[in-house]
Short mmCIF file of C-alpha atoms in Angstrom, two decimals:
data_model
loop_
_atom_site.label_atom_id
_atom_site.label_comp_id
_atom_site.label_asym_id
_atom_site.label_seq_id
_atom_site.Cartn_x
_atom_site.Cartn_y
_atom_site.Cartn_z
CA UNK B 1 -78.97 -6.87 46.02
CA UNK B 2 -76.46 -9.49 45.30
CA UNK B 3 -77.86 -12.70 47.24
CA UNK B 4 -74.51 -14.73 47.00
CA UNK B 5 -71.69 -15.29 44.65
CA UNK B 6 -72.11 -15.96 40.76
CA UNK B 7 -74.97 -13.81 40.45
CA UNK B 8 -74.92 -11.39 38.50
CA UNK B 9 -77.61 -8.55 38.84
CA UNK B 10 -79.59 -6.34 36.18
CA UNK B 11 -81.27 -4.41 38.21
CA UNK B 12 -82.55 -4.29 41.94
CA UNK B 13 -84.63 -1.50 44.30
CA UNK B 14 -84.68 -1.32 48.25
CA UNK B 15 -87.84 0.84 49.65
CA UNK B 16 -88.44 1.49 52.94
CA UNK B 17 -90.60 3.80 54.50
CA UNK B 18 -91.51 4.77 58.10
CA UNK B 19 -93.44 7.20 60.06
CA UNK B 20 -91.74 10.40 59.64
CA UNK B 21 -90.92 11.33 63.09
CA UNK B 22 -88.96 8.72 63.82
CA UNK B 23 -86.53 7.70 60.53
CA UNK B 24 -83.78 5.17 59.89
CA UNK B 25 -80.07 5.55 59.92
CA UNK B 26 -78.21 3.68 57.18
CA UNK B 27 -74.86 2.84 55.78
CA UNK B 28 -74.15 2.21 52.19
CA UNK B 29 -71.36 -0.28 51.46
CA UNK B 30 -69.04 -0.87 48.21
CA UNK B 31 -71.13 0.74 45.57
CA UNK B 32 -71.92 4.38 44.75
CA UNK B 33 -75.86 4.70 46.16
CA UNK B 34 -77.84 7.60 45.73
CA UNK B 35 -80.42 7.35 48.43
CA UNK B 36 -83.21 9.13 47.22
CA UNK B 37 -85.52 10.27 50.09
CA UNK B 38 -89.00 12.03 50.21
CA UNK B 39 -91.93 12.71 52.72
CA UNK B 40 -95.72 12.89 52.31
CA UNK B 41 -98.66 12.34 54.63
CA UNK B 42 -96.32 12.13 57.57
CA UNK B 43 -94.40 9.43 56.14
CA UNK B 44 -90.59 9.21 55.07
CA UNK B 45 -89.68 7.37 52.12
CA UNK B 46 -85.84 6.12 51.49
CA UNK B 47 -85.08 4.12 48.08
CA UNK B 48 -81.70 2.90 46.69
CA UNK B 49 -81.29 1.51 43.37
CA UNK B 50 -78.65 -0.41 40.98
CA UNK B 51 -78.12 -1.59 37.54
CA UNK B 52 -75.61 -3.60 36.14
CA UNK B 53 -74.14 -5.69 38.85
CA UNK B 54 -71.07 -8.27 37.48
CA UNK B 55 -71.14 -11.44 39.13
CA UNK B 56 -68.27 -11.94 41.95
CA UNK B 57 -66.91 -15.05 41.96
CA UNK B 58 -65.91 -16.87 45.07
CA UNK B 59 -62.83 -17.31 45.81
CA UNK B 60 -60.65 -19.26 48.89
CA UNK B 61 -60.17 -17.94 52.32
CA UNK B 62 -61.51 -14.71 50.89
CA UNK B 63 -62.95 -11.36 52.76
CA UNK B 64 -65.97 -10.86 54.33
CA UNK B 65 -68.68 -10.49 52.20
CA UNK B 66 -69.85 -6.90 53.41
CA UNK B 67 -66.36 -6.45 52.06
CA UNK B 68 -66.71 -6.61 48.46
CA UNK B 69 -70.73 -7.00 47.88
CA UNK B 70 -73.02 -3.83 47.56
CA UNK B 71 -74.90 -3.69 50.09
CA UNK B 72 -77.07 -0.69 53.05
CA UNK B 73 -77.06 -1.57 56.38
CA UNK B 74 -80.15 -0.12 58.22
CA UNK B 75 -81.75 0.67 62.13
CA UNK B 76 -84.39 2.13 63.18
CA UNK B 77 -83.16 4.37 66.19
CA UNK B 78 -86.30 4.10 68.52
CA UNK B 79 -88.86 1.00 68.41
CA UNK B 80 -91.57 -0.32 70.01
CA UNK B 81 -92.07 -4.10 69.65
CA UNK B 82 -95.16 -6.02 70.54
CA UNK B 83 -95.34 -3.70 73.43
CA UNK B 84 -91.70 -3.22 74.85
CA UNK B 85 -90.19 0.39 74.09
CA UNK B 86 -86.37 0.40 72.76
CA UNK B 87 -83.80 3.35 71.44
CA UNK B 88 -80.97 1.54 68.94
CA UNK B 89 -79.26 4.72 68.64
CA UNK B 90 -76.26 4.00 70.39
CA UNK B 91 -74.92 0.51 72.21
CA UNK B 92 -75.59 1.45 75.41
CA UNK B 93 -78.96 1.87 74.74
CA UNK B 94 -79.81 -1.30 72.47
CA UNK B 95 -78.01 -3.21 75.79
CA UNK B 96 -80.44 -1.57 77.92
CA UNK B 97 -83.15 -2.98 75.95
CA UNK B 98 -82.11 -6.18 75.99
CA UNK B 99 -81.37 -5.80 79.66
CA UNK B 100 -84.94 -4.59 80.48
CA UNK B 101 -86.52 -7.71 78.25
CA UNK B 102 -84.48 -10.04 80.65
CA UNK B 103 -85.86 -8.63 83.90
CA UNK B 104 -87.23 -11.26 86.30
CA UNK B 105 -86.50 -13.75 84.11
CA UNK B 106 -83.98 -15.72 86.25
CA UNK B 107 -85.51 -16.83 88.89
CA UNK B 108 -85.22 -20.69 90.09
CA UNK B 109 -86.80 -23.16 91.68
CA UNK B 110 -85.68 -23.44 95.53
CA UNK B 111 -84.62 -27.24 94.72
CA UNK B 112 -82.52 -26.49 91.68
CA UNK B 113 -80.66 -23.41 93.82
CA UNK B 114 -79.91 -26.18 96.70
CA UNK B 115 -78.55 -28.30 94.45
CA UNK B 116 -76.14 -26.29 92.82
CA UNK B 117 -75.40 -24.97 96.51
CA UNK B 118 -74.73 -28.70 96.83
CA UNK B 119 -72.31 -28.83 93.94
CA UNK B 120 -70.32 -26.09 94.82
CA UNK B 121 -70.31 -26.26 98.48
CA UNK B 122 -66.48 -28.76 98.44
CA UNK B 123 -65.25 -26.37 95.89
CA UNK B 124 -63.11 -23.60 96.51
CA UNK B 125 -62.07 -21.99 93.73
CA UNK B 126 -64.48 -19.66 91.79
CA UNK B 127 -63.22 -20.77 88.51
CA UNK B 128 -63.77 -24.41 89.22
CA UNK B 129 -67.47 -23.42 91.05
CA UNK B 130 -68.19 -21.67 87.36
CA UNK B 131 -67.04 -25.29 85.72
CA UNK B 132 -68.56 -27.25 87.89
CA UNK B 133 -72.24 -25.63 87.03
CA UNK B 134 -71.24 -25.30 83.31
CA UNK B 135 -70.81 -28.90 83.07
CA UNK B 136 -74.44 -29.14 85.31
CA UNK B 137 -76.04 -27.10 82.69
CA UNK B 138 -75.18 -29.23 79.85
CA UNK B 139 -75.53 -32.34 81.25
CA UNK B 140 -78.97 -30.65 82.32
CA UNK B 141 -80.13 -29.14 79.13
CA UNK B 142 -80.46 -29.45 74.91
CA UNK B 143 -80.65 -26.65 72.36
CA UNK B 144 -83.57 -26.02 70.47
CA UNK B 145 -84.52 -23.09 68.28
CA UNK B 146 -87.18 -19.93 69.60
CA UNK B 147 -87.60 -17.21 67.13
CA UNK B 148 -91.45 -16.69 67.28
CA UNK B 149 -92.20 -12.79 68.01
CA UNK B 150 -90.54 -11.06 71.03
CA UNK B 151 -89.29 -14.89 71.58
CA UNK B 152 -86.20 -13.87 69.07
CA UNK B 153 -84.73 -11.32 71.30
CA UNK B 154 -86.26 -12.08 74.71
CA UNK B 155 -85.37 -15.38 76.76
CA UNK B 156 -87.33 -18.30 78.15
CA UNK B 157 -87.50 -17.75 82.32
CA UNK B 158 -84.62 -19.82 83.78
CA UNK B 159 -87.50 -21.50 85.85
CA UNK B 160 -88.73 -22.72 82.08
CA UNK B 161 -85.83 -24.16 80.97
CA UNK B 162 -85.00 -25.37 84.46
CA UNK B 163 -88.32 -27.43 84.18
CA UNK B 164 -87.98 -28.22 80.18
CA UNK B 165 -84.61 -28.81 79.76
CA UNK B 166 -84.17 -27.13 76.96
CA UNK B 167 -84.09 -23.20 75.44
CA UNK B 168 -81.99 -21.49 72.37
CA UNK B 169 -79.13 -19.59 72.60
CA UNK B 170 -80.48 -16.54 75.02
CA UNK B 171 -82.74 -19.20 77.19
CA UNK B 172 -79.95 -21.45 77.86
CA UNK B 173 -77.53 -18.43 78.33
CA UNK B 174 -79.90 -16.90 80.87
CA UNK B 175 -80.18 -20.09 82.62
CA UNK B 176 -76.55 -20.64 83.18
CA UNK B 177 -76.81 -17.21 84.39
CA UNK B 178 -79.08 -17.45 86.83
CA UNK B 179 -77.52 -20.79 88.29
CA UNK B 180 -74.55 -18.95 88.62
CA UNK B 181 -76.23 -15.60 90.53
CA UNK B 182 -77.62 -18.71 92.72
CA UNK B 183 -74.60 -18.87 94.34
CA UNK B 184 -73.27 -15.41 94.29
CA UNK B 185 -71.16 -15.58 91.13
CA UNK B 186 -72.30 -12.60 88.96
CA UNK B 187 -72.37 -13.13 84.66
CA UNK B 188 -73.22 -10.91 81.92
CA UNK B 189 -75.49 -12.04 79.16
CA UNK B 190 -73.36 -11.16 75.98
CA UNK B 191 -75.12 -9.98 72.28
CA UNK B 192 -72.32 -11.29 69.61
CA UNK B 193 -72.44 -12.26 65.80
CA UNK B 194 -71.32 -15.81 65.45
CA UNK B 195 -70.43 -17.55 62.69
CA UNK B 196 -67.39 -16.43 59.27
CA UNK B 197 -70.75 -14.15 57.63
CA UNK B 198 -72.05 -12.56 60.75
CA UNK B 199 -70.02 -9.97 63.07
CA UNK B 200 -70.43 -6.67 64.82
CA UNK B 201 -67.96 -5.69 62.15
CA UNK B 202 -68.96 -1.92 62.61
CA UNK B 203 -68.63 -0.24 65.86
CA UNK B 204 -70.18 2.87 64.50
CA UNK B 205 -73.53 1.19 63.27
CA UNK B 206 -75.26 0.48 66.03
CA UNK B 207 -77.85 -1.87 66.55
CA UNK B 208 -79.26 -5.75 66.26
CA UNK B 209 -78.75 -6.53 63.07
CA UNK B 210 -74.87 -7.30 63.12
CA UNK B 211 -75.75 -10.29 65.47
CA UNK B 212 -77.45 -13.46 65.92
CA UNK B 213 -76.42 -15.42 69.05
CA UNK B 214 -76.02 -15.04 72.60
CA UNK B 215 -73.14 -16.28 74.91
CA UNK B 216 -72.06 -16.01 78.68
CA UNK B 217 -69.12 -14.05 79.96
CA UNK B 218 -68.26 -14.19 83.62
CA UNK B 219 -65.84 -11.72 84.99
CA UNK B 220 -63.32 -13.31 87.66
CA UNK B 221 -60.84 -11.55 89.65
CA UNK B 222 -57.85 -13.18 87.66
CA UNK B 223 -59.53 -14.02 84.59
CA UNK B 224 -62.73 -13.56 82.35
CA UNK B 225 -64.24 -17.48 81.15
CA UNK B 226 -66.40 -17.08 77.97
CA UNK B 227 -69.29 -19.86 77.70
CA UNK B 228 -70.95 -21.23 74.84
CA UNK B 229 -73.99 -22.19 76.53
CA UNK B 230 -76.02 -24.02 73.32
CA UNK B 231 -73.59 -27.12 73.21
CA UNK B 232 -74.06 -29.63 75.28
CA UNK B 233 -70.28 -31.11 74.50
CA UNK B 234 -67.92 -28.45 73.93
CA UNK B 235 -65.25 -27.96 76.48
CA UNK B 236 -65.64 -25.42 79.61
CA UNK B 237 -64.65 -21.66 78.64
CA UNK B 238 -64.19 -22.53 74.74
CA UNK B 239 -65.99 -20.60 72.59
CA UNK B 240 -64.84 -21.95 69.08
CA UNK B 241 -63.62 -19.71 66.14
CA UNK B 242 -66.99 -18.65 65.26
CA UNK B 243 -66.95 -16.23 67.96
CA UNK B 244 -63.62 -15.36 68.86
CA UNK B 245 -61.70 -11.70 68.50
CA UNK B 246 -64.61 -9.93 67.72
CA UNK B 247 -66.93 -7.33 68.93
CA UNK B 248 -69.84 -8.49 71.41
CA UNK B 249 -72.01 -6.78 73.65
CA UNK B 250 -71.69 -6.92 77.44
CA UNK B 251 -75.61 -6.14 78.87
CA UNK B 252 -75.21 -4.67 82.12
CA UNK B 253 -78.34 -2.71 83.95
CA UNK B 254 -77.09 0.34 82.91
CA UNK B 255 -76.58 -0.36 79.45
CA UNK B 256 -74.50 -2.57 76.38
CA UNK B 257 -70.72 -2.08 76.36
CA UNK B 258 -69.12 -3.05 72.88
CA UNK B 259 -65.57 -5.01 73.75
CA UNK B 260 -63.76 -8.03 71.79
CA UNK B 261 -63.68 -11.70 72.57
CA UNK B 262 -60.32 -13.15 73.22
CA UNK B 263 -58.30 -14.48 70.53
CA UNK B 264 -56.52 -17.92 69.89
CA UNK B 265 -52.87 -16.76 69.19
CA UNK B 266 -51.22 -19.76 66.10
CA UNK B 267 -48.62 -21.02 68.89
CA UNK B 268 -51.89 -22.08 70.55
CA UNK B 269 -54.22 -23.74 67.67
CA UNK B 270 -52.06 -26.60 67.10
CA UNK B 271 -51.88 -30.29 66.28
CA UNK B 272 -48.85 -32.07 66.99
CA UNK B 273 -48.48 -35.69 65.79
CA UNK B 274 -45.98 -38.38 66.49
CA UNK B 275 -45.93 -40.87 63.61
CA UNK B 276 -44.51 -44.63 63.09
CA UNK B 277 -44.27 -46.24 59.48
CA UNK B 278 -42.46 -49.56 59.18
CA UNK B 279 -41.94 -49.61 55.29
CA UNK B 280 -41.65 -53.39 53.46
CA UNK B 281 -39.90 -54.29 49.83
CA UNK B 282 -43.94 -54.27 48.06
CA UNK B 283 -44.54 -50.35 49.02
CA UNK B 284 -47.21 -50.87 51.72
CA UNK B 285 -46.45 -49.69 55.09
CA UNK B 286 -47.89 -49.95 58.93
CA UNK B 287 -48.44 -47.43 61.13
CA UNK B 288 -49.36 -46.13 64.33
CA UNK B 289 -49.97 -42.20 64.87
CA UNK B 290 -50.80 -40.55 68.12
CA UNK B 291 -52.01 -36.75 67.74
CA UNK B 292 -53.27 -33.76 70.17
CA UNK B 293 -55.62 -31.16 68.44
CA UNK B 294 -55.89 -27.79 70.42
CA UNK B 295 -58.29 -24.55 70.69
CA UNK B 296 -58.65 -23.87 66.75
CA UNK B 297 -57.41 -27.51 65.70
CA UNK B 298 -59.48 -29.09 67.99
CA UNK B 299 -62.60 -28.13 65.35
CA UNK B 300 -60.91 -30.56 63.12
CA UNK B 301 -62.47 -33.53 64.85
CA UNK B 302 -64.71 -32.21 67.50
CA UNK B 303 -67.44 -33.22 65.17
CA UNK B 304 -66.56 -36.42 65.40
CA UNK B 305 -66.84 -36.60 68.96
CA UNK B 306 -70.38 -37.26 68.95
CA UNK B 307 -70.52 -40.11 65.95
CA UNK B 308 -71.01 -43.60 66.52
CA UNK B 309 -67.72 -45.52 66.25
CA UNK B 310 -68.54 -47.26 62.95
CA UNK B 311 -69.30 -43.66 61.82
CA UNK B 312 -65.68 -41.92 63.31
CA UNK B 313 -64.07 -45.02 61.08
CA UNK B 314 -65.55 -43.53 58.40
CA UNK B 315 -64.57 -40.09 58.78
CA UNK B 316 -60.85 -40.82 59.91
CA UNK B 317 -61.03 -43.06 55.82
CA UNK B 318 -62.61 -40.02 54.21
CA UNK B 319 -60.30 -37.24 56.36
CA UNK B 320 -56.71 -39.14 56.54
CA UNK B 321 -54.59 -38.63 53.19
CA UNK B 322 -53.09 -41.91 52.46
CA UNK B 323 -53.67 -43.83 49.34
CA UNK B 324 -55.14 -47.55 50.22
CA UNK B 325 -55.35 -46.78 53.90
CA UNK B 326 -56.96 -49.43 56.22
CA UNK B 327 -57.33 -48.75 60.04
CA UNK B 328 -57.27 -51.79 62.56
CA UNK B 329 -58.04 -49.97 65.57
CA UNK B 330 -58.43 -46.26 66.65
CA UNK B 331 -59.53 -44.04 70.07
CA UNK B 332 -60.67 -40.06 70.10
CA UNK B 333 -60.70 -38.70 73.06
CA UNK B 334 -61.65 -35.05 74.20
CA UNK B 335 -59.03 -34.43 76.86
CA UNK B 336 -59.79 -30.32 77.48
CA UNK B 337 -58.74 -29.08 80.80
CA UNK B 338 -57.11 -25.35 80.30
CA UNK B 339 -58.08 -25.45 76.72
CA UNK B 340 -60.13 -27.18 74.65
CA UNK B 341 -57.75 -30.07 72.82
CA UNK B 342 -58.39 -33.63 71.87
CA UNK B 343 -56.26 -36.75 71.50
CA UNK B 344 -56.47 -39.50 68.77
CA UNK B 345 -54.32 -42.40 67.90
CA UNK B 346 -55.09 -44.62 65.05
CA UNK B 347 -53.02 -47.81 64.13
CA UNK B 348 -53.43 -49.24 60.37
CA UNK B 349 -52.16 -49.99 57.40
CA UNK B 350 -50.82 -48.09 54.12
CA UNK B 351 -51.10 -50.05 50.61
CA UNK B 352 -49.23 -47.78 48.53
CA UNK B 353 -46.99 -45.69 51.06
CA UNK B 354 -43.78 -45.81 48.33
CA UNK B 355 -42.82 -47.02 45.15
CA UNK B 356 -40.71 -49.25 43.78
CA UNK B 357 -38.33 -49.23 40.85
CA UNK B 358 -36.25 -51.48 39.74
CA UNK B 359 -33.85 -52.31 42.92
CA UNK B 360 -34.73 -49.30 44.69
CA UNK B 361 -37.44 -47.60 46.57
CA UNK B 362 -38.73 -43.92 46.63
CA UNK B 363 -40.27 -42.43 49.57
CA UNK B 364 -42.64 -39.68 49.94
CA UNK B 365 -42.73 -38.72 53.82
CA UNK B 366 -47.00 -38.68 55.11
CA UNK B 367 -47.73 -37.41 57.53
CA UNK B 368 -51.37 -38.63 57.54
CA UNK B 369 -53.42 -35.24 57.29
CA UNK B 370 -54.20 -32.92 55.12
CA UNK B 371 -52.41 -29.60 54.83
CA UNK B 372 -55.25 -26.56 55.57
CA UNK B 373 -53.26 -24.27 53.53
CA UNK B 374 -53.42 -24.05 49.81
CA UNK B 375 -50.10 -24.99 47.19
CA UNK B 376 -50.60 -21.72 45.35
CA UNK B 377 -52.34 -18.98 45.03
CA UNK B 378 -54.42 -18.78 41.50
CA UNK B 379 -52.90 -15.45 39.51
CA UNK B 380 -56.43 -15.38 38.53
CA UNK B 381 -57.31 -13.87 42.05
CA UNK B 382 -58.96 -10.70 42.32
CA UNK B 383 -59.31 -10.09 46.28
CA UNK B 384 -57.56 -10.40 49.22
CA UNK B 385 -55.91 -13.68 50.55
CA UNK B 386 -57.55 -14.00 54.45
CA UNK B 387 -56.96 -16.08 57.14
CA UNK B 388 -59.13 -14.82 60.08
CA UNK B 389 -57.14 -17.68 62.56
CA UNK B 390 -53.41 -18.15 62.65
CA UNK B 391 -52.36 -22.23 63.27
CA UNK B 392 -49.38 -24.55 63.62
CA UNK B 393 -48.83 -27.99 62.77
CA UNK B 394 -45.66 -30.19 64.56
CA UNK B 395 -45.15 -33.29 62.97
CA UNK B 396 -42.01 -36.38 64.04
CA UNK B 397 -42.35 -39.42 61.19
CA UNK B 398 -40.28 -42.12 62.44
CA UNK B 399 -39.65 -44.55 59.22
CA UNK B 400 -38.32 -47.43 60.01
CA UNK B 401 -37.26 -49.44 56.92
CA UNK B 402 -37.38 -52.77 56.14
CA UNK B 403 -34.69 -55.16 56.59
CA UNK B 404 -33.38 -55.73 53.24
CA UNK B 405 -33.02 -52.29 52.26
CA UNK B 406 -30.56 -49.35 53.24
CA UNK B 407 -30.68 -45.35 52.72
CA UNK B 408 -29.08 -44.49 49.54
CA UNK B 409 -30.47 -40.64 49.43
CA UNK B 410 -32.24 -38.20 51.99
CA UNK B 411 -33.12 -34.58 51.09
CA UNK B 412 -31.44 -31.75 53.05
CA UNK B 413 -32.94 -29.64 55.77
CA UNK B 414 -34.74 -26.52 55.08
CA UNK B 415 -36.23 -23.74 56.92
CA UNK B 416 -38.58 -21.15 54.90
CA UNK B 417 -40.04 -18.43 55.93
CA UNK B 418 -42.41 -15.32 54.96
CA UNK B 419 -45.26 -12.63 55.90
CA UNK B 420 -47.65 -15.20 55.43
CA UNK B 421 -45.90 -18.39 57.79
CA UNK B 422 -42.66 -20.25 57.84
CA UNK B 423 -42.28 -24.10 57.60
CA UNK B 424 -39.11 -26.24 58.81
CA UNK B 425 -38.21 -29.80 57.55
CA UNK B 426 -35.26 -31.71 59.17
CA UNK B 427 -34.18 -35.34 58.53
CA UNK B 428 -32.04 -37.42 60.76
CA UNK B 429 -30.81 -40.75 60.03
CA UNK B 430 -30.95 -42.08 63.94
CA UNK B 431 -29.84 -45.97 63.57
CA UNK B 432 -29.49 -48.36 60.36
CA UNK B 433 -33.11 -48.69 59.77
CA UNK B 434 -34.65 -45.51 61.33
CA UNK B 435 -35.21 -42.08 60.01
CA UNK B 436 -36.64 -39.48 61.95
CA UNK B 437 -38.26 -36.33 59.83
CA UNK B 438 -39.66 -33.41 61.67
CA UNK B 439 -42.05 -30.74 59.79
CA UNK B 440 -42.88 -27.69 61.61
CA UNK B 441 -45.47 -25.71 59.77
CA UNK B 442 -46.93 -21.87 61.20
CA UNK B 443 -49.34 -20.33 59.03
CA UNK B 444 -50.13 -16.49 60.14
CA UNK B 445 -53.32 -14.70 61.02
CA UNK B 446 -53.89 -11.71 58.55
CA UNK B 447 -55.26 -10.23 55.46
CA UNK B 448 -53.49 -10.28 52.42
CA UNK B 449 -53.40 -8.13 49.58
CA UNK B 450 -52.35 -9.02 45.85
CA UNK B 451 -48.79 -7.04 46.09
CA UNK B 452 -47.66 -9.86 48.69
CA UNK B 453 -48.79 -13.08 46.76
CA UNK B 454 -45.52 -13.16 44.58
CA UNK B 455 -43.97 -13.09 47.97
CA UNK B 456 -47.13 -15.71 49.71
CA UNK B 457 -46.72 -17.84 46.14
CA UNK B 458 -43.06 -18.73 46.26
CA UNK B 459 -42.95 -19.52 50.28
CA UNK B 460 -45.81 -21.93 49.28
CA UNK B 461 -45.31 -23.17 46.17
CA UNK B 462 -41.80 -24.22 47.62
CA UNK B 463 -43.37 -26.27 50.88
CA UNK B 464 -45.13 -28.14 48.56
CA UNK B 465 -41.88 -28.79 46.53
CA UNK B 466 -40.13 -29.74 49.28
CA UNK B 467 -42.68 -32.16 51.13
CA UNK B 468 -42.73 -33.90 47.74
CA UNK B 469 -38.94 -34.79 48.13
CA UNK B 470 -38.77 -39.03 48.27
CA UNK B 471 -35.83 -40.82 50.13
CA UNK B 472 -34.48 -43.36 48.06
CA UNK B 473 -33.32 -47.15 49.68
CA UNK B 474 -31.62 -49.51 47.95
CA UNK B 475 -31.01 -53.06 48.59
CA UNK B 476 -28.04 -53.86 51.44
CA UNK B 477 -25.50 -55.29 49.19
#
């Protein structure tokens, strides 16, 4: 009843009625529903009904919504839709359906399955074979949206989107399945919710309206790859954090089996950046940073991937934090083999890196990019603190100061640590004019609840604190 946050709701009603033989199961969520339910002339009649909702108010990195909003989930058990039969009582049986709607639908043209015979043929490893027509398929193939009818759940023939070049999510997924059957590799088209709002978030409620997307997963002997099939650019067996550790939906002939998606542990969604500032007497500074983005980091500039180069200029001025920050020369590059990452160097200048005062100057260590963790948490905050992906950042900032100016004071080292992440600064003074600072930040996968942010509070409030600490120079005398 509750559409979205900051809306508050006086009063709302949910009907629904259906033939009496067959019925509806349903599960009520984070409000005390009556159902009321009656019968006449052969038909069942369910109703729910509230008054008086308050307004919830957004809040950062919060829960799911079907964690906190009123809401009824509902299924039919058995359907019949524009003329195929299905039973949603159970997973097995919704994944039969969908398995029977797919049936003869990946055949191929005889040239297409000699040419992937062609590709594969010098290629002995069945992990590279599956890469090798992965990258054919979207080199091959665009995404566009079907939804019309029986087109929302059932797939375009592989021999359609062979000839098209395009399909949605199940087409393009059933294609890359049937390229790989082609050649003997078997797949299994997978039923998942994608996206932070849309999950299979309960096991015991089954049926199609926990998810909206279809992927690939092919079993291998010493490993299972997981394909996004609708993106023509994303690396080979990355699946992005919109679908990862979460319940999906193998279809097999005899029926769905519910299992998770494999997770990105925070020791592997990392950016690590090596940094070069030569500071001068005005404040101003030049620099040259070379960074690696991997798995969950690599999101940070995958979109940029695709952008013109005027346009990734842009970005890197609206996404770098530096104040008066002018770039002479950059280079992105997606360098994914065993995991999605991506490399980026950018070389510029800083206008107002430090400050001066009187004879000395104070410096605030930058290391270019923007922290994705907040300074505090508000005591204003109602629900839990989430953070559905855990992530590290390793940072080296090599200053090297100017000429006329020596090191006068350098804060201390200090490790921190707590439920929620730890975070390591070190500072080394390595010759006359070079300081070398190293920041080490892990922020932890988890759910919150208010009785640790005292605890979540002082581990951040103090990182921000100490990343605020300035090295002072002063002139040589």
């Amino acid at each position: 009843p509750q559409r979205g946050y900051n809306i508050s709701v006086e009063e709302a009603h949910l009907s629904f009625h259906t033939p009496g033989q067959l019925g509806i199961r349903y599960k009520e969520l984070n409000y005390p529903f009556k159902v009321t339910i009656g019968e006449a002339d052969n038909i069942k009649r369910y109703q729910w009904d509230v008054k008086g909702l308050s307004a919830i108010v957004s809040e950062p990195s919060g829960p799911h919504y079907l964690d906190i909003f009123p809401a009824v989930l509902l299924s039919p058990n058995e359907i019949i839709y524009e003329g195929f039969a299905g039973d949603f009582s159970s997973w097995k049986s919704y994944g039969k359906w969908s398995y029977d709607l797919n049936a003869g639908r990946q055949e191929l043209p005889p040239s297409t399955v000699e040419e992937v015979k062609r590709i594969v043929q010098p290629i002995a490893d069945k992990k590279e074979k599956v890469r090798a027509i992965y990258q054919y398929m979207q080199r091959k193939t665009r995404y566009v949206n079907i939804t019309l009818g029986i087109g929302g759940w059932q797939p375009f023939p592989a021999a359609e989107v062979d000839e098209k070049g395009y399909g949605d999510c199940k087409a393009l997924s059933n294609y890359m399945k049937a390229l790989l059957k082609s050649v003997g590799i078997e797949s299994l088209y997978t039923i998942i919710g994608s996206g932070q709002n849309v999950k299979i978030k309960f096991p015991d409620f089954p049926g199609n309206g926990q998810a909206n997307h279809i992927i690939l997963c092919v079993p291998l002997e010493q490993d299972t790859v997981w394909l996004e099939c609708t993106n023509q650019t994303i690396p080979f067996g990355y699946i992005s954090s919109a679908n990862t550790d979460r319940h999906c939906l193998l279809v097999k002939p005899e029926g769905g089996v519910l299992v998770r998606t494999p997770d990105y542990p925070a020791e592997k969604n990392r950016r690590s950046s090596t940094i070069s500032a030569s500071l001068v007497e005005n404040g101003g500074a030049s620099f040259a940073c070379a960074s690696r983005f991997s798995n969950y980091m690599f999101e940070e500039v995958f979109g940029m991937m695709s952008l013109s180069r005027d346009e990734q200029k842009k970005a890197l001025l609206n996404g770098l934090s530096a104040s008066g920050l002018a770039i002479s020369d950059f280079s992105l590059s997606d360098i994914s083999d065993k995991q999605a990452e991506a490399s980026l160097a950018v070389k510029g200048n800083i206008s107002s890196y430090s400050v001066r005062a009187g004879g000395r100057l104070f410096v605030q260590p930058n290391f270019l990019f923007k922290n994705s963790f907040p300074e505090k948490i508000s005591r204003e905050r109602k629900y839990s603190l989430c953070e559905e992906i855990g992530f590290n950042y390793q940072d080296t900032l090599n200053l090297i100061l100017p000429d006329q100016l020596t090191l006068e004071f350098m804060p201390e080292n200090v490790a921190l640590s707590s439920i929620y992440g730890s975070f390591e600064i070190t500072y080394s003074k390595v010759q006359d004019n070079q300081v070398m600072i190293i920041r080490s930040v892990r922020i932890k996968k988890g759910e919150y609840d208010k009785s640790k942010f005292a605890e979540i509070n002082s581990f951040l409030m103090n990182i921000a604190k100490r990343e605020k600490e300035k090295l002072v120079l002063t002139a040589k005398s």
